[in-house]
């Protein structure tokens, strides 16, 4: 029964999210609106659209929630497997089951670690910059003195360009 419902919920959610489903709903609303004058905009005429949309919305909420629950569980399972197979900390496995307070503490821990990493990255960038400047200065000092250029001869291009 559970597998049958999962299949039904998946296919219904897929169809309900399709452009064709949107166009069918839009056409239904247009037809309903166009029949208003014929039914003199009666309470029964209004009740038809209200009842129809309420029923569809009520049922779709459960089907979509079921699909989202399964998608969320599948994503959490994949993330847990990635954490387990990597060098990441195991304390992050299953955190979706923690209380809000526990999640807040874990989030703050991650934020502190992130700030510390940012400081280290800034320090490393500053050290690299100092090293580049020192290397450029050492390279400039190591160059032999440049030979003085002789003055251009009269009539040469350099003189004519001036």
Coordinates of C-alpha atoms in Angstrom, one line a residue, residues 32 39 41-51:
X32 CA -16.2 29.1 -15.4
X39 CA -25.9 31.5 -14.6
X41 CA -23.5 35.0 -11.3
X42 CA -25.5 33.0 -8.8
X43 CA -24.3 31.6 -5.5
X44 CA -24.4 28.1 -7.0
X45 CA -22.1 29.3 -9.9
X46 CA -19.7 30.7 -7.3
X47 CA -19.9 27.6 -5.2
X48 CA -18.8 25.4 -8.1
X49 CA -15.4 27.1 -8.4
X50 CA -14.9 27.5 -4.6
X51 CA -15.7 23.8 -4.0

